[in-house]
Amino acid sequence: MDRTAAIESFLGEYGLTELQISTILKLFESYLADNSIAKKDGVFEVCPKCGMVHPVIVKGGKAGSGKQMYRCTHCGRRFTEDHGTIMHYSHQGDDAWKVLMMDTINGVSLKKTSAKLSLSIGTVFSMRHRFLCSLEKHADNMKVSGNVQLDETFVSGSHKSRHIEGKALKDDGKTLKKRGVSKEKVCLATMADDNGNAFARSYNAGQLTSKEALNLASHMAGSCSMTTDGTSVYDQLASATGSFHRKTEDRKDSKAEVNLNRINSFHSVIKSYYRNYRGVASKYINRYASMFAYVWNVNKVVKEGERYEHALSTVRKDGISLTGDEIRDYRLYAPADLIYRTA
């Protein structure tokens, strides 16, 4: 006798009608389905209220926003499924978040996403940056391995229409006063391996130094085979990680045996997004750098139809719960010695 038939037989002994039995069975199966989904997604492996491991969770009514609430039978306290994630303080439903995440990944402007969702630009900005902050947290654990190409790329600094007294950086990310690489350019140190993994982060404005390049060591899975251009900036990094280091003889020769085709392709992705956004505020550059790397990773290893689910699982695993005020200051100018700070 299967589970449903056994329960139906048990309830029948108490003289319940078929309608009553059917109602109870539907509720029972609903609870089982909720718990099955929760265990599969890892959302309720630990009760977010009391810390109970593998808690028994049941439905607990609806929140004022309309979200389904759940109750831990151990502590009796209620919470939403998105408790502790970027969606926790949001009044927007799953459909709005799906549009927001995919538009962010696809480089759609805030204005267009705002019109699509019929939400204010301020609300969409807050949602986008919750997503970006979670991707930045996710990038903390990103590691490249095997054959790794490293190089820097530079983007124009931007204050996004905010006037800073005595600052030379323009507000739109366009051409600046000084030619070549200067303090007016924000440097992104980037890495990409042959497994589809990439990492990007800014440590300064202007040229990357050997000391700053050492920050990349924590994002390398042990010793690697490093390929760089002719600069000596990465020599200390190679020594510190025990990596084999080879340099391209002609960085412009894409057909050379030793080339930087992979990292140059990653740079093209970065520049494409940056042009589309008409620059991003430099204080947020590392949030966007994490998104650039995430997009590169996803495009290499995840099928197009599965990218939303991948993004959702990422922010559930590494997501952070932030209020609107907390988003503005979350990890700005980290590390603290960034030269291009605006405050």
Coordinates of C-alpha atoms in Angstrom, one line a residue:
M1 CA 0.0 0.0 0.0
D2 CA 1.5 3.4 -1.0
R3 CA 1.7 6.3 1.4
T4 CA -1.4 8.2 0.2
A5 CA -3.6 5.0 0.3
A6 CA -2.4 4.2 3.8
I7 CA -3.2 7.7 5.1
E8 CA -6.6 7.6 3.3
S9 CA -7.4 4.3 4.9
F10 CA -6.3 5.6 8.3
L11 CA -8.5 8.7 8.1
G12 CA -11.5 6.6 6.8
E13 CA -11.5 4.8 10.2
Y14 CA -12.6 8.0 11.8
G15 CA -15.7 8.4 9.7
L16 CA -14.4 11.4 7.7
T17 CA -16.1 12.1 4.4
E18 CA -14.3 11.7 1.1
L19 CA -14.2 15.5 0.7
Q20 CA -12.6 15.9 4.1
I21 CA -10.1 13.1 3.4
S22 CA -9.3 14.7 0.1
T23 CA -8.7 18.1 1.7
I24 CA -6.4 16.6 4.3
L25 CA -4.4 14.6 1.7
K26 CA -3.9 17.7 -0.4
L27 CA -2.6 19.7 2.6
F28 CA -0.4 16.8 3.5
E29 CA 1.1 16.5 0.1
S30 CA 1.6 20.3 -0.1
Y31 CA 3.6 20.2 3.1
L32 CA 5.7 17.3 1.8
A33 CA 6.3 19.2 -1.5
D34 CA 7.3 22.4 0.3
N35 CA 9.8 20.5 2.5
S36 CA 11.1 18.6 -0.6
I37 CA 11.8 21.8 -2.4
A38 CA 13.3 23.4 0.6
K39 CA 15.7 20.5 1.1
K40 CA 16.6 20.4 -2.6
D41 CA 17.5 24.1 -2.6
G42 CA 19.1 24.0 0.8
V43 CA 17.0 26.9 2.0
F44 CA 15.8 25.2 5.2
E45 CA 18.7 23.0 6.0
V46 CA 19.0 25.2 9.1
C47 CA 16.2 27.2 10.6
P48 CA 17.1 30.9 10.2
K49 CA 15.4 31.7 13.5
C50 CA 16.6 29.1 16.0
G51 CA 19.5 27.4 14.1
M52 CA 17.9 23.9 14.3
V53 CA 19.6 21.6 11.8
H54 CA 17.3 19.8 9.4
P55 CA 14.1 21.4 10.9
V56 CA 10.6 20.3 10.2
I57 CA 9.0 23.1 8.3
V58 CA 5.3 23.7 7.6
K59 CA 3.5 26.5 5.9
G60 CA 2.7 29.5 8.1
G61 CA 0.3 31.7 6.3
K62 CA 1.1 34.8 4.1
A63 CA 3.3 37.8 4.8
G64 CA 1.9 41.3 4.2
S65 CA 3.7 41.4 0.9
G66 CA 1.9 38.2 -0.2
K67 CA 4.9 36.0 0.2
Q68 CA 4.5 32.5 1.5
M69 CA 5.6 32.2 5.1
Y70 CA 6.9 29.0 6.8
R71 CA 7.0 28.0 10.4
C72 CA 9.7 25.9 12.2
T73 CA 8.0 23.3 14.4
H74 CA 11.0 23.4 16.8
C75 CA 10.8 27.1 17.7
G76 CA 7.4 28.0 16.3
R77 CA 8.8 31.2 14.6
R78 CA 7.8 32.2 11.1
F79 CA 9.9 33.3 8.2
T80 CA 9.7 33.7 4.4
E81 CA 11.6 31.4 2.0
D82 CA 13.9 34.2 1.0
H83 CA 14.9 35.1 4.6
G84 CA 18.5 36.1 4.6
T85 CA 18.8 36.5 0.8
I86 CA 18.7 39.6 -1.4
M87 CA 15.0 39.2 -1.8
H88 CA 14.3 39.4 1.9
Y89 CA 13.6 43.1 2.2
S90 CA 12.0 43.3 -1.2
H91 CA 8.3 43.7 -1.9
Q92 CA 8.8 42.4 -5.4
G93 CA 7.9 38.9 -6.4
D94 CA 9.9 36.2 -8.2
D95 CA 8.8 37.3 -11.6
A96 CA 10.2 40.8 -11.1
W97 CA 13.5 39.5 -9.7
K98 CA 13.8 37.1 -12.7
V99 CA 13.5 40.1 -15.1
L100 CA 16.0 42.1 -12.9
M101 CA 18.6 39.4 -12.8
M102 CA 18.4 38.6 -16.5
D103 CA 18.4 42.2 -17.5
T104 CA 21.5 42.8 -15.3
I105 CA 23.3 39.8 -16.8
N106 CA 22.3 40.9 -20.3
G107 CA 23.5 44.5 -19.8
V108 CA 20.0 46.2 -20.0
S109 CA 20.0 49.7 -18.6
L110 CA 18.2 50.7 -15.4
K111 CA 15.8 52.9 -17.4
K112 CA 14.7 50.1 -19.6
T113 CA 14.3 47.6 -16.8
S114 CA 12.4 50.2 -14.8
A115 CA 9.9 50.7 -17.7
K116 CA 9.6 46.9 -18.2
L117 CA 8.7 46.3 -14.5
S118 CA 6.7 49.6 -14.0
L119 CA 8.9 50.4 -11.0
S120 CA 10.9 53.5 -10.2
I121 CA 14.5 53.7 -11.2
G122 CA 15.4 54.0 -7.5
T123 CA 13.7 50.7 -6.7
V124 CA 15.4 49.0 -9.7
F125 CA 18.7 50.4 -8.7
S126 CA 18.3 49.0 -5.2
M127 CA 17.4 45.6 -6.6
R128 CA 20.2 45.6 -9.1
H129 CA 22.8 46.4 -6.5
R130 CA 21.5 43.8 -4.1
F131 CA 22.2 41.3 -6.9
L132 CA 25.6 42.8 -7.7
C133 CA 26.6 42.8 -4.0
S134 CA 25.7 39.1 -3.8
L135 CA 27.8 38.4 -6.9
E136 CA 30.7 40.3 -5.3
K137 CA 30.4 38.0 -2.2
H138 CA 30.3 35.0 -4.5
A139 CA 33.5 36.2 -6.2
D140 CA 35.3 36.1 -2.9
N141 CA 35.5 32.3 -3.3
M142 CA 36.3 32.3 -7.0
K143 CA 39.5 30.5 -7.9
V144 CA 41.1 29.9 -11.3
S145 CA 43.3 26.9 -12.0
G146 CA 45.3 25.1 -14.7
N147 CA 46.3 27.3 -17.6
V148 CA 45.6 30.9 -16.5
Q149 CA 46.0 34.1 -18.5
L150 CA 46.5 37.4 -16.6
D151 CA 46.4 40.9 -17.8
E152 CA 45.0 44.3 -16.9
T153 CA 42.4 46.3 -18.6
F154 CA 41.5 50.0 -18.0
V155 CA 38.3 51.9 -17.9
S156 CA 37.6 55.6 -17.5
G157 CA 36.8 56.7 -14.0
S158 CA 33.3 58.0 -13.4
H159 CA 31.5 59.9 -10.7
K160 CA 28.1 59.5 -12.5
S161 CA 27.1 63.2 -12.5
R162 CA 28.4 63.8 -8.9
H163 CA 30.6 66.8 -8.7
I164 CA 33.7 66.2 -6.5
E165 CA 35.7 69.3 -5.7
G166 CA 39.3 69.0 -7.1
K167 CA 38.6 65.8 -8.9
A168 CA 39.6 65.4 -12.6
L169 CA 37.5 62.4 -13.3
K170 CA 34.5 63.1 -15.5
D171 CA 31.0 61.9 -14.8
D172 CA 30.2 59.9 -17.9
G173 CA 33.1 57.5 -18.3
K174 CA 34.2 59.1 -21.6
T175 CA 37.6 60.2 -22.7
L176 CA 39.6 62.0 -19.9
K177 CA 42.1 64.8 -20.0
K178 CA 45.3 62.7 -19.9
R179 CA 46.2 60.3 -22.6
G180 CA 47.5 56.8 -21.9
V181 CA 47.3 55.0 -18.5
S182 CA 47.1 57.6 -15.7
K183 CA 45.4 58.0 -12.3
E184 CA 42.3 59.0 -14.3
K185 CA 42.0 55.4 -15.5
V186 CA 40.7 52.6 -13.2
C187 CA 42.7 49.4 -13.5
L188 CA 41.0 46.0 -13.5
A189 CA 43.3 43.1 -12.8
T190 CA 41.8 40.1 -14.6
M191 CA 42.4 36.3 -14.8
A192 CA 40.8 33.6 -16.9
D193 CA 41.5 29.9 -17.1
D194 CA 40.7 27.3 -19.7
N195 CA 37.9 25.8 -17.6
G196 CA 35.6 28.8 -18.1
N197 CA 36.5 30.6 -14.8
A198 CA 37.4 34.2 -14.6
F199 CA 38.1 36.8 -11.9
A200 CA 38.3 40.6 -12.1
R201 CA 38.9 43.2 -9.4
S202 CA 40.2 46.7 -9.1
Y203 CA 43.0 47.5 -6.6
N204 CA 44.0 50.9 -7.8
A205 CA 43.8 53.6 -10.4
G206 CA 46.7 53.8 -12.9
Q207 CA 49.2 51.0 -13.5
L208 CA 49.0 47.8 -11.5
T209 CA 52.0 47.2 -9.2
S210 CA 53.7 43.9 -8.2
K211 CA 52.4 44.4 -4.6
E212 CA 48.8 44.8 -5.8
A213 CA 49.1 41.8 -8.2
L214 CA 49.8 39.6 -5.1
N215 CA 46.2 40.1 -4.1
L216 CA 45.3 37.7 -6.9
A217 CA 47.1 34.8 -5.1
S218 CA 44.0 34.0 -3.0
H219 CA 42.0 33.5 -6.2
M220 CA 44.4 30.9 -7.7
A221 CA 44.0 27.3 -6.8
G222 CA 47.6 26.6 -5.9
S223 CA 50.3 26.6 -8.6
C224 CA 49.2 27.3 -12.1
S225 CA 50.6 27.7 -15.5
M226 CA 50.5 31.5 -15.9
T227 CA 50.6 33.4 -19.2
T228 CA 51.1 37.1 -19.2
D229 CA 52.5 39.9 -21.4
G230 CA 56.0 41.1 -21.2
T231 CA 55.6 43.0 -17.9
S232 CA 57.3 41.9 -14.7
V233 CA 54.3 42.9 -12.6
Y234 CA 53.3 39.2 -12.1
D235 CA 56.8 37.8 -11.3
Q236 CA 56.2 38.0 -7.6
L237 CA 52.8 36.5 -7.9
A238 CA 54.2 33.5 -9.8
S239 CA 56.9 33.1 -7.2
A240 CA 54.4 33.3 -4.3
T241 CA 52.1 30.7 -5.8
G242 CA 54.8 28.4 -7.2
S243 CA 53.4 28.8 -10.7
F244 CA 55.1 28.3 -14.0
H245 CA 55.3 31.7 -15.7
R246 CA 55.6 32.3 -19.4
K247 CA 55.4 35.6 -21.2
T248 CA 54.1 36.4 -24.7
E249 CA 56.8 37.6 -27.1
D250 CA 54.2 39.5 -29.2
R251 CA 51.0 40.3 -27.3
K252 CA 49.4 41.5 -30.6
D253 CA 50.0 38.2 -32.4
S254 CA 46.8 36.2 -31.8
K255 CA 48.2 33.3 -33.8
A256 CA 51.3 33.0 -31.7
E257 CA 51.9 29.7 -29.8
V258 CA 51.9 31.7 -26.6
N259 CA 49.0 34.3 -26.7
L260 CA 46.5 36.1 -24.6
N261 CA 43.4 35.3 -26.7
R262 CA 41.3 34.2 -23.7
I263 CA 41.9 37.1 -21.5
N264 CA 41.5 39.5 -24.4
S265 CA 38.1 38.0 -25.1
F266 CA 37.2 38.5 -21.4
H267 CA 38.3 42.2 -21.8
S268 CA 36.0 42.5 -24.8
V269 CA 33.1 41.5 -22.6
I270 CA 34.0 44.1 -20.0
K271 CA 34.4 46.9 -22.5
S272 CA 31.1 46.0 -24.1
Y273 CA 29.2 46.2 -20.9
Y274 CA 31.0 49.4 -19.9
R275 CA 30.1 51.1 -23.2
N276 CA 26.5 50.0 -22.9
Y277 CA 26.3 51.5 -19.4
R278 CA 28.2 54.6 -20.5
G279 CA 30.6 53.9 -17.6
V280 CA 29.8 52.9 -14.1
A281 CA 30.4 54.9 -10.9
S282 CA 34.0 54.0 -9.9
K283 CA 33.0 53.4 -6.3
Y284 CA 30.9 50.5 -7.5
I285 CA 33.5 49.1 -9.9
N286 CA 34.2 45.9 -8.0
R287 CA 30.5 45.1 -7.8
Y288 CA 30.4 45.3 -11.6
A289 CA 33.7 43.5 -12.0
S290 CA 32.2 40.6 -10.1
M291 CA 29.3 40.6 -12.5
F292 CA 31.6 40.7 -15.6
A293 CA 33.4 37.6 -14.3
Y294 CA 30.1 35.9 -13.4
V295 CA 28.8 36.5 -16.9
W296 CA 32.0 35.1 -18.4
N297 CA 31.7 32.0 -16.3
V298 CA 28.0 31.5 -17.0
N299 CA 28.4 31.9 -20.7
K300 CA 31.1 29.3 -20.8
V301 CA 29.5 26.6 -18.6
V302 CA 25.7 27.1 -18.3
K303 CA 23.2 26.7 -21.0
E304 CA 21.2 29.8 -21.9
G305 CA 17.9 28.4 -20.7
E306 CA 19.3 27.5 -17.3
R307 CA 21.0 30.8 -16.5
Y308 CA 18.3 32.3 -14.3
E309 CA 18.2 29.2 -12.2
H310 CA 21.9 29.3 -11.9
A311 CA 21.8 33.0 -10.8
L312 CA 19.1 32.3 -8.3
S313 CA 21.0 29.4 -6.7
T314 CA 24.1 31.6 -6.6
V315 CA 22.4 34.4 -4.7
R316 CA 20.7 31.9 -2.4
K317 CA 24.0 30.3 -1.6
D318 CA 26.1 33.5 -1.4
G319 CA 23.4 36.1 -1.1
I320 CA 23.3 38.8 1.4
S321 CA 20.3 40.5 3.1
L322 CA 20.7 44.3 2.8
T323 CA 18.4 47.3 3.4
G324 CA 18.4 50.2 1.0
D325 CA 20.7 52.2 3.2
E326 CA 23.2 49.4 3.7
I327 CA 23.5 48.8 -0.1
R328 CA 24.9 52.3 -0.6
D329 CA 27.9 51.7 1.7
Y330 CA 28.4 47.9 1.3
R331 CA 32.1 47.2 0.7
L332 CA 32.8 50.5 -1.1
Y333 CA 36.5 51.2 -1.7
A334 CA 37.5 47.7 -0.6
P335 CA 40.4 47.4 -0.3
A336 CA 40.7 50.6 1.6
D337 CA 43.7 52.1 -0.3
L338 CA 41.9 52.6 -3.6
I339 CA 43.2 55.8 -5.1
Y340 CA 40.1 56.8 -6.9
R341 CA 37.8 57.1 -3.9
T342 CA 35.3 60.0 -4.1
A343 CA 34.5 60.5 -0.4

